[in-house]
Amino acid sequence: GNHKSSHGSLFNGSKSKAVAILGWGLMGQSAILDEAVEEMANDGITVIIAAGNENADACNFSPYASSAITVAAVDDSLTGSHARSSFSNYGSCIDLFAPGSTITGASNVATDGSVQAQGTSTAAGMAAGVATLYLSELSQEYPGDKKQGPTKVKEKMTRRAEPNVILDAGLGTTANLMTQTTSSMCRYASQCPAGRKCRHDGTCG
C-alpha cells in the first residue's frame, strides 16, 4: 500500500529475543490490528513500528500499541541538521526519530550495486538494529524474565536518545533522535537511571 511496506520480522532464538519490524500499515485505524501488536509485546516480542509517510498525525493510523516503539524519520542529507523528513508522520504516538532519508544500501542489481532508500520503514529498520543490541544486553541482565524485553528495550532506547534536537518535529511530537548504537555507553544524564549522572567515560554513576 501507500502507507508502509512490509519488512517482516527478525528473530533471534526465543520470543524474548525477537524483534518484529512493522513497516506497513493501514490508511486509518484498526482496533483488531492494534490489539494484535499489543499481544505480540505481551508475548515478549519487541515491536518496531514505522510511523508512516503521510506527513500527518501517526496516532490516526494502525498498527499502534503503547508497548511498541513507533519510529519517525529524520533527514540529515540537506541541511546537516536534524530535521523531520518532509513525508514523516508525527504526533504524540512517536517514540523517537531515526535516519530515514537518502539512506544508501545494498542492491541486487550487481555484486557492488547500491540503492538509496527513504521512508519511516527505513528508519524502523535502523531502530530494529539498535533494539537487537539492547536485547543482547538485557538477556544477561534479566536471564530468567522472558517478558522484560519489550518494556526494557523501549525504556533504554528512549532514555538514551538525544533529546530535543529534531527541527519541525511536528505538533505534540517527542523530538528525540536515536543516536545510541551501543547500549553500554551514555552521552546525557537523561540516558541514565534517575538520580545518576553520565560520567566522562560514558558510564552512569
Coordinates of N, CA and C in Angstrom, one line a residue:
G1 N 0.8 -1.2 0.0 CA 0.0 0.0 0.0 C 0.9 1.2 0.0
N2 N 0.2 2.4 0.0 CA 0.9 3.7 0.0 C 1.5 4.1 1.4
H3 N 0.9 3.4 2.4 CA 1.3 3.9 3.8 C 2.7 3.4 4.2
K4 N 2.9 2.1 4.2 CA 4.1 1.5 4.6 C 4.3 0.2 3.9
S5 N 5.6 -0.2 3.7 CA 5.8 -1.5 3.0 C 6.4 -2.5 4.0
S6 N 6.0 -3.8 3.9 CA 6.4 -4.8 4.9 C 7.9 -5.1 4.8
H7 N 8.5 -5.2 6.0 CA 9.9 -5.7 6.1 C 10.0 -6.9 6.9
G8 N 8.8 -7.5 7.4 CA 8.8 -8.8 8.0 C 9.4 -8.7 9.4
S9 N 10.0 -9.8 9.9 CA 10.4 -9.9 11.3 C 11.9 -10.5 11.3
L10 N 12.6 -10.1 12.4 CA 13.9 -10.6 12.6 C 13.9 -11.4 13.9
F11 N 14.1 -12.7 13.9 CA 14.0 -13.5 15.1 C 15.4 -14.0 15.5
N12 N 15.6 -14.0 16.8 CA 16.9 -14.5 17.4 C 16.6 -15.4 18.5
G13 N 16.3 -16.7 18.2 CA 16.0 -17.6 19.3 C 14.6 -17.5 19.8
S14 N 14.5 -17.4 21.1 CA 13.2 -17.4 21.7 C 12.4 -16.1 21.5
K15 N 11.1 -16.1 21.8 CA 10.3 -14.9 21.6 C 10.9 -13.7 22.4
S16 N 11.5 -13.9 23.5 CA 12.0 -12.8 24.3 C 13.2 -12.2 23.7
K17 N 13.8 -12.8 22.6 CA 14.9 -12.2 21.9 C 14.5 -11.9 20.5
A18 N 13.2 -11.7 20.2 CA 12.7 -11.4 18.9 C 12.4 -9.9 18.7
V19 N 12.7 -9.4 17.5 CA 12.3 -8.1 17.1 C 11.4 -8.2 15.8
A20 N 10.3 -7.6 15.9 CA 9.4 -7.6 14.7 C 9.3 -6.2 14.2
I21 N 9.6 -6.0 12.9 CA 9.5 -4.7 12.2 C 8.2 -4.6 11.5
L22 N 7.3 -3.7 11.9 CA 6.1 -3.5 11.2 C 6.2 -2.2 10.3
G23 N 6.7 -2.4 9.1 CA 6.9 -1.4 8.1 C 5.8 -1.2 7.2
W24 N 4.6 -1.6 7.6 CA 3.4 -1.5 6.8 C 2.3 -1.0 7.7
G25 N 1.2 -0.6 7.1 CA 0.1 -0.1 7.9 C -1.2 0.2 7.1
L26 N -2.2 0.7 7.8 CA -3.5 1.0 7.2 C -3.6 2.5 7.0
M27 N -4.5 2.8 6.0 CA -4.9 4.2 5.9 C -6.0 4.5 6.8
G28 N -5.8 4.4 8.1 CA -6.8 4.5 9.1 C -6.4 3.7 10.3
Q29 N -7.4 3.4 11.2 CA -7.2 2.7 12.4 C -8.0 1.4 12.4
S30 N -7.4 0.4 13.1 CA -8.0 -0.9 13.3 C -7.7 -1.4 14.7
A31 N -8.8 -1.5 15.5 CA -8.6 -2.0 16.9 C -8.1 -3.4 17.0
I32 N -8.5 -4.2 16.0 CA -8.1 -5.6 16.0 C -6.6 -5.7 15.7
L33 N -6.1 -4.9 14.8 CA -4.7 -4.9 14.5 C -3.8 -4.3 15.6
D34 N -4.3 -3.3 16.2 CA -3.6 -2.7 17.4 C -3.5 -3.7 18.6
E35 N -4.6 -4.4 18.8 CA -4.6 -5.4 19.8 C -3.6 -6.5 19.6
A36 N -3.5 -6.9 18.3 CA -2.6 -8.0 17.9 C -1.1 -7.5 18.2
V37 N -0.8 -6.3 17.9 CA 0.5 -5.7 18.2 C 0.8 -5.8 19.7
E38 N -0.3 -5.4 20.5 CA -0.1 -5.4 22.0 C 0.1 -6.8 22.5
E39 N -0.5 -7.8 21.9 CA -0.3 -9.2 22.3 C 1.1 -9.7 21.9
M40 N 1.6 -9.2 20.8 CA 3.0 -9.6 20.4 C 3.9 -9.1 21.5
A41 N 3.8 -7.8 22.0 CA 4.7 -7.3 23.0 C 4.5 -8.0 24.3
N42 N 3.2 -8.4 24.6 CA 2.9 -9.1 25.9 C 3.6 -10.5 25.8
D43 N 3.8 -11.1 24.6 CA 4.4 -12.4 24.5 C 6.0 -12.2 24.5
G44 N 6.5 -11.0 24.7 CA 7.9 -10.9 24.8 C 8.6 -10.5 23.5
I45 N 7.8 -10.1 22.5 CA 8.4 -9.7 21.2 C 8.6 -8.1 21.2
T46 N 9.7 -7.6 20.9 CA 9.9 -6.2 20.8 C 9.5 -5.8 19.4
V47 N 8.5 -4.9 19.4 CA 7.8 -4.5 18.1 C 8.3 -3.1 17.7
I48 N 8.8 -2.9 16.5 CA 9.2 -1.6 16.0 C 8.2 -1.3 14.9
I49 N 7.6 -0.1 15.0 CA 6.5 0.3 14.0 C 7.0 1.6 13.3
A50 N 6.9 1.5 12.0 CA 7.2 2.7 11.1 C 6.0 3.6 11.3
A51 N 6.3 4.9 11.5 CA 5.3 5.9 11.8 C 4.4 6.2 10.6
G52 N 4.8 6.0 9.4 CA 4.0 6.3 8.2 C 4.5 7.5 7.5
N53 N 4.2 7.6 6.2 CA 4.8 8.6 5.3 C 3.7 9.6 4.8
E54 N 2.7 9.9 5.6 CA 1.7 10.8 5.1 C 1.8 12.3 5.5
N55 N 2.9 12.6 6.3 CA 3.1 13.9 6.8 C 1.8 14.3 7.6
A56 N 1.4 13.4 8.5 CA 0.1 13.5 9.2 C 0.4 12.9 10.7
D57 N -0.6 13.0 11.5 CA -0.6 12.5 12.8 C -0.6 11.0 12.8
A58 N 0.5 10.5 13.4 CA 0.7 9.0 13.4 C -0.4 8.3 14.2
C59 N -1.0 9.0 15.1 CA -2.0 8.4 16.0 C -3.2 8.1 15.2
N60 N -3.4 8.6 14.0 CA -4.6 8.3 13.2 C -4.4 7.0 12.4
F61 N -3.3 6.3 12.5 CA -3.1 5.1 11.7 C -2.7 3.9 12.6
S62 N -3.1 2.7 12.0 CA -2.7 1.4 12.6 C -1.6 0.8 11.7
P63 N -0.7 0.0 12.3 CA -0.7 -0.5 13.7 C -0.1 0.5 14.7
Y64 N -0.6 0.4 15.9 CA 0.0 1.2 17.0 C -0.3 0.4 18.3
A65 N 0.7 0.5 19.2 CA 0.5 0.0 20.6 C 1.5 0.8 21.5
S66 N 1.0 1.1 22.7 CA 1.9 1.9 23.6 C 3.1 1.1 24.0
S67 N 3.0 -0.2 23.9 CA 4.1 -1.1 24.3 C 5.1 -1.3 23.2
A68 N 4.8 -0.9 22.0 CA 5.7 -0.9 20.8 C 6.5 0.4 20.8
I69 N 7.5 0.4 19.8 CA 8.3 1.6 19.6 C 8.0 2.1 18.2
T70 N 7.3 3.3 18.2 CA 7.0 3.9 16.9 C 8.0 4.9 16.5
V71 N 8.5 4.7 15.2 CA 9.7 5.5 14.8 C 9.4 6.4 13.6
A72 N 9.7 7.7 13.8 CA 9.6 8.6 12.7 C 10.9 8.8 12.0
A73 N 10.9 9.5 10.8 CA 12.2 9.6 10.0 C 12.7 11.0 10.1
V74 N 14.1 11.0 10.2 CA 14.8 12.3 10.2 C 15.6 12.4 9.0
D75 N 15.8 13.6 8.5 CA 16.5 13.9 7.2 C 17.8 14.7 7.6
D76 N 19.0 14.2 7.4 CA 20.2 14.9 7.7 C 20.9 15.2 6.4
S77 N 20.3 14.9 5.2 CA 21.0 15.0 4.0 C 21.2 16.4 3.4
L78 N 20.3 17.3 3.7 CA 20.4 18.6 3.0 C 21.0 19.7 3.9
T79 N 20.6 19.8 5.1 CA 21.0 21.0 6.0 C 22.1 20.6 6.9
G80 N 22.4 19.3 7.1 CA 23.3 19.0 8.1 C 22.8 19.0 9.5
S81 N 21.6 19.4 9.7 CA 20.9 19.4 11.0 C 19.9 18.3 11.0
H82 N 19.3 18.1 12.2 CA 18.3 17.0 12.3 C 16.9 17.5 12.1
A83 N 16.4 17.4 10.9 CA 15.0 17.9 10.6 C 14.2 16.7 10.3
R84 N 12.9 16.7 10.7 CA 12.0 15.7 10.4 C 11.9 15.6 8.9
S85 N 11.9 14.4 8.4 CA 11.7 14.1 6.9 C 10.4 14.7 6.5
S86 N 10.3 15.3 5.4 CA 9.1 16.0 5.0 C 7.9 15.1 4.9
F87 N 8.1 13.8 4.6 CA 7.0 12.9 4.5 C 6.6 12.2 5.8
S88 N 7.5 12.3 6.8 CA 7.3 11.5 8.0 C 6.1 12.0 8.8
N89 N 5.3 11.0 9.3 CA 4.3 11.3 10.3 C 4.8 11.8 11.6
Y90 N 4.0 12.3 12.4 CA 4.5 13.0 13.6 C 3.4 12.8 14.7
G91 N 3.5 13.4 15.8 CA 2.5 13.4 16.9 C 2.9 12.7 18.1
S92 N 2.0 12.6 19.1 CA 2.3 12.1 20.4 C 2.5 10.6 20.4
C93 N 2.2 9.9 19.3 CA 2.4 8.5 19.3 C 3.9 8.1 18.9
I94 N 4.7 9.1 18.5 CA 6.0 8.9 18.1 C 6.9 8.7 19.4
D95 N 7.8 7.7 19.4 CA 8.7 7.5 20.5 C 10.1 8.1 20.2
L96 N 10.5 8.0 19.0 CA 11.8 8.6 18.7 C 12.0 8.7 17.1
F97 N 13.0 9.4 16.7 CA 13.4 9.5 15.3 C 14.6 8.7 15.0
A98 N 14.7 8.3 13.8 CA 15.9 7.6 13.3 C 16.1 8.0 11.8
P99 N 17.3 7.8 11.3 CA 17.6 8.2 9.9 C 16.6 7.5 8.9
G100 N 16.0 8.3 8.0 CA 15.1 7.7 7.1 C 15.0 8.4 5.7
S101 N 16.0 9.2 5.4 CA 16.0 9.9 4.1 C 17.4 9.7 3.5
T102 N 17.4 9.4 2.2 CA 18.6 9.3 1.4 C 19.6 8.3 2.1
I103 N 19.1 7.1 2.4 CA 19.9 6.1 3.1 C 20.4 5.1 2.0
T104 N 21.7 5.0 1.9 CA 22.4 4.1 0.9 C 22.5 2.7 1.4
G105 N 22.0 1.8 0.6 CA 22.0 0.4 1.0 C 22.4 -0.5 -0.2
A106 N 22.6 -1.8 0.1 CA 23.0 -2.7 -1.0 C 21.8 -3.0 -2.0
S107 N 22.2 -3.3 -3.2 CA 21.2 -3.5 -4.2 C 21.5 -4.9 -4.9
N108 N 20.5 -5.5 -5.4 CA 20.7 -6.8 -6.1 C 20.9 -6.7 -7.6
V109 N 21.1 -5.5 -8.1 CA 21.4 -5.3 -9.5 C 22.8 -5.7 -9.9
A110 N 23.7 -5.7 -8.9 CA 25.1 -6.1 -9.2 C 25.8 -6.4 -7.8
T111 N 26.9 -7.1 -7.9 CA 27.6 -7.5 -6.7 C 28.1 -6.3 -5.9
D112 N 28.3 -5.2 -6.6 CA 28.7 -4.0 -5.8 C 27.6 -2.9 -6.0
G113 N 26.4 -3.3 -6.3 CA 25.3 -2.3 -6.5 C 24.8 -1.7 -5.2
S114 N 24.3 -0.5 -5.4 CA 23.7 0.2 -4.2 C 22.4 0.9 -4.6
V115 N 21.6 1.3 -3.7 CA 20.4 2.0 -3.9 C 20.1 2.9 -2.7
Q116 N 19.4 4.0 -3.0 CA 19.1 4.9 -2.0 C 17.6 4.7 -1.6
A117 N 17.4 4.6 -0.3 CA 16.0 4.4 0.2 C 15.6 5.5 1.1
Q118 N 14.3 5.7 1.3 CA 13.8 6.6 2.3 C 12.4 6.1 2.7
G119 N 12.0 6.6 3.9 CA 10.7 6.2 4.4 C 10.9 5.9 5.9
T120 N 9.7 5.9 6.6 CA 9.8 5.6 8.0 C 10.0 4.1 8.2
S121 N 9.8 3.3 7.2 CA 10.1 1.9 7.3 C 11.6 1.7 7.3
T122 N 12.3 2.6 6.6 CA 13.8 2.6 6.6 C 14.3 2.9 8.0
A123 N 13.7 4.0 8.6 CA 14.0 4.4 9.9 C 13.7 3.3 10.9
A124 N 12.6 2.6 10.7 CA 12.2 1.5 11.6 C 13.3 0.4 11.6
G125 N 13.8 0.1 10.4 CA 14.9 -0.9 10.2 C 16.1 -0.5 11.0
M126 N 16.5 0.8 11.0 CA 17.6 1.3 11.8 C 17.4 1.0 13.2
A127 N 16.2 1.4 13.7 CA 15.8 1.2 15.1 C 15.8 -0.3 15.5
A128 N 15.4 -1.1 14.6 CA 15.4 -2.6 15.0 C 16.8 -3.1 15.2
G129 N 17.7 -2.6 14.4 CA 19.1 -3.0 14.6 C 19.6 -2.6 16.0
V130 N 19.3 -1.4 16.4 CA 19.7 -1.0 17.7 C 19.0 -1.8 18.8
A131 N 17.7 -2.1 18.6 CA 17.0 -2.9 19.6 C 17.6 -4.2 19.8
T132 N 18.2 -4.9 18.8 CA 18.8 -6.2 19.0 C 20.0 -6.1 19.9
L133 N 20.7 -4.9 19.8 CA 21.9 -4.7 20.7 C 21.4 -4.6 22.2
Y134 N 20.3 -3.9 22.4 CA 19.8 -3.8 23.8 C 19.2 -5.2 24.3
L135 N 18.6 -6.0 23.4 CA 18.2 -7.3 23.8 C 19.3 -8.2 24.2
S136 N 20.4 -8.1 23.5 CA 21.6 -8.9 23.9 C 22.1 -8.5 25.3
E137 N 22.1 -7.2 25.6 CA 22.4 -6.8 26.9 C 21.4 -7.3 28.0
L138 N 20.1 -7.1 27.6 CA 19.1 -7.5 28.6 C 19.0 -9.0 28.9
S139 N 19.4 -9.8 27.9 CA 19.4 -11.2 28.1 C 20.4 -11.6 29.2
Q140 N 21.4 -10.8 29.5 CA 22.3 -11.0 30.5 C 21.8 -10.4 31.9
E141 N 21.1 -9.2 31.7 CA 20.7 -8.6 33.0 C 19.4 -9.3 33.6
Y142 N 18.6 -9.8 32.7 CA 17.3 -10.5 33.1 C 17.2 -11.9 32.5
P143 N 18.1 -12.8 32.8 CA 18.1 -14.1 32.1 C 16.9 -14.9 32.4
G144 N 16.2 -14.7 33.5 CA 15.1 -15.5 33.8 C 13.7 -14.9 33.5
D145 N 13.7 -13.7 33.0 CA 12.5 -13.0 32.7 C 12.3 -12.8 31.2
K146 N 11.5 -13.6 30.6 CA 11.4 -13.6 29.1 C 10.5 -12.5 28.6
K147 N 9.8 -11.8 29.5 CA 8.9 -10.8 29.0 C 9.4 -9.4 29.4
Q148 N 10.6 -9.3 29.9 CA 11.1 -7.9 30.2 C 11.6 -7.2 28.9
G149 N 11.8 -8.0 27.8 CA 12.4 -7.4 26.6 C 11.8 -6.2 26.1
P150 N 10.5 -6.2 25.7 CA 9.9 -5.0 25.0 C 9.9 -3.8 25.9
T151 N 9.5 -4.0 27.2 CA 9.5 -2.8 28.1 C 10.8 -2.2 28.3
K152 N 11.8 -3.1 28.6 CA 13.2 -2.6 28.9 C 13.8 -2.0 27.7
V153 N 13.6 -2.6 26.5 CA 14.2 -2.1 25.3 C 13.7 -0.7 25.0
K154 N 12.4 -0.5 25.1 CA 11.8 0.8 24.8 C 12.3 1.8 25.8
E155 N 12.4 1.4 27.1 CA 12.9 2.3 28.1 C 14.3 2.7 27.8
K156 N 15.2 1.8 27.4 CA 16.6 2.1 27.2 C 16.7 3.0 25.9
M157 N 16.0 2.6 24.8 CA 16.1 3.4 23.6 C 15.6 4.8 23.7
T158 N 14.5 5.0 24.4 CA 14.0 6.4 24.5 C 14.8 7.2 25.5
R159 N 15.3 6.5 26.6 CA 16.1 7.3 27.5 C 17.5 7.7 27.0
R160 N 18.1 6.8 26.1 CA 19.4 7.1 25.6 C 19.4 7.9 24.3
A161 N 18.2 8.2 23.8 CA 18.1 9.1 22.6 C 18.6 10.5 22.9
E162 N 19.1 11.2 21.9 CA 19.5 12.6 22.1 C 18.2 13.5 22.1
P163 N 18.0 14.2 23.2 CA 16.7 14.9 23.4 C 16.6 16.2 22.7
N164 N 15.4 16.5 22.2 CA 15.0 17.8 21.7 C 15.9 18.4 20.7
V165 N 16.2 17.6 19.7 CA 17.1 18.1 18.6 C 16.5 18.0 17.2
I166 N 15.2 17.6 17.1 CA 14.6 17.5 15.8 C 13.9 18.8 15.4
L167 N 14.3 19.4 14.3 CA 13.7 20.6 13.8 C 12.3 20.2 13.1
D168 N 11.3 21.0 13.4 CA 10.0 20.8 12.8 C 9.5 19.4 13.1
A169 N 9.6 19.0 14.3 CA 9.3 17.6 14.7 C 7.8 17.4 14.5
G170 N 7.0 18.4 14.6 CA 5.5 18.3 14.5 C 4.8 18.5 15.8
L171 N 3.6 19.0 15.8 CA 2.9 19.3 17.0 C 2.7 18.0 17.9
G172 N 3.1 18.2 19.1 CA 3.0 17.1 20.1 C 4.0 16.0 20.0
T173 N 5.0 16.2 19.1 CA 6.0 15.1 18.9 C 7.2 15.2 19.8
T174 N 7.6 14.1 20.4 CA 8.8 14.0 21.1 C 10.0 14.1 20.2
A175 N 10.8 15.1 20.3 CA 11.8 15.4 19.3 C 13.2 14.8 19.7
N176 N 13.1 13.5 19.9 CA 14.3 12.8 20.4 C 14.9 11.9 19.2
L177 N 16.2 12.0 19.1 CA 16.9 11.3 18.0 C 17.6 10.1 18.5
M178 N 17.4 8.9 17.9 CA 18.1 7.7 18.2 C 19.6 7.9 17.8
T179 N 20.5 7.9 18.7 CA 21.9 8.1 18.4 C 22.7 7.0 19.0
Q180 N 22.2 6.3 20.1 CA 23.0 5.3 20.8 C 22.9 4.0 20.1
T181 N 24.1 3.6 19.5 CA 24.1 2.4 18.8 C 24.8 1.2 19.5
T182 N 25.3 1.5 20.7 CA 25.7 0.5 21.6 C 25.1 0.8 23.0
S183 N 24.7 -0.2 23.7 CA 23.9 0.0 24.9 C 24.7 0.2 26.2
S184 N 26.0 0.2 26.1 CA 26.8 0.3 27.3 C 27.3 1.7 27.6
M185 N 27.0 2.7 26.7 CA 27.5 4.0 26.9 C 26.4 5.0 27.0
C186 N 26.6 6.1 27.8 CA 25.7 7.2 27.8 C 26.4 8.4 27.3
R187 N 25.5 9.4 26.9 CA 26.0 10.7 26.5 C 25.4 11.9 27.3
Y188 N 24.2 11.6 27.9 CA 23.5 12.6 28.6 C 23.0 12.0 29.9
A189 N 22.7 12.9 30.9 CA 22.2 12.4 32.2 C 20.8 11.7 32.0
S190 N 20.1 12.2 31.0 CA 18.7 11.6 30.8 C 18.8 10.2 30.3
Q191 N 20.0 9.7 29.9 CA 20.1 8.4 29.4 C 20.5 7.4 30.6
C192 N 20.6 8.0 31.8 CA 20.9 7.2 33.0 C 19.7 7.1 33.9
P193 N 19.7 6.1 34.8 CA 18.6 5.9 35.7 C 18.5 7.2 36.6
A194 N 17.3 7.4 37.1 CA 17.0 8.6 37.9 C 18.0 8.7 39.1
G195 N 18.6 9.9 39.3 CA 19.5 10.2 40.4 C 20.9 9.9 40.0
R196 N 21.2 9.4 38.8 CA 22.6 9.1 38.4 C 23.0 10.1 37.3
K197 N 24.3 10.3 37.1 CA 24.8 11.2 36.1 C 25.6 10.4 35.1
C198 N 25.7 11.0 33.9 CA 26.6 10.4 32.9 C 28.0 10.9 33.0
R199 N 28.9 10.0 33.3 CA 30.3 10.3 33.5 C 31.0 10.6 32.2
H200 N 32.2 11.1 32.3 CA 33.0 11.4 31.1 C 33.4 10.2 30.3
D201 N 33.5 9.0 31.0 CA 33.8 7.8 30.3 C 32.6 7.1 29.7
G202 N 31.5 7.7 29.8 CA 30.3 7.1 29.1 C 29.5 6.2 30.0
T203 N 29.8 6.1 31.3 CA 29.1 5.2 32.2 C 28.2 6.1 33.1
C204 N 27.2 5.5 33.6 CA 26.3 6.2 34.6 C 26.7 5.9 36.0
G205 N 26.8 7.0 36.8 CA 27.3 6.8 38.1 C 26.7 7.9 39.1

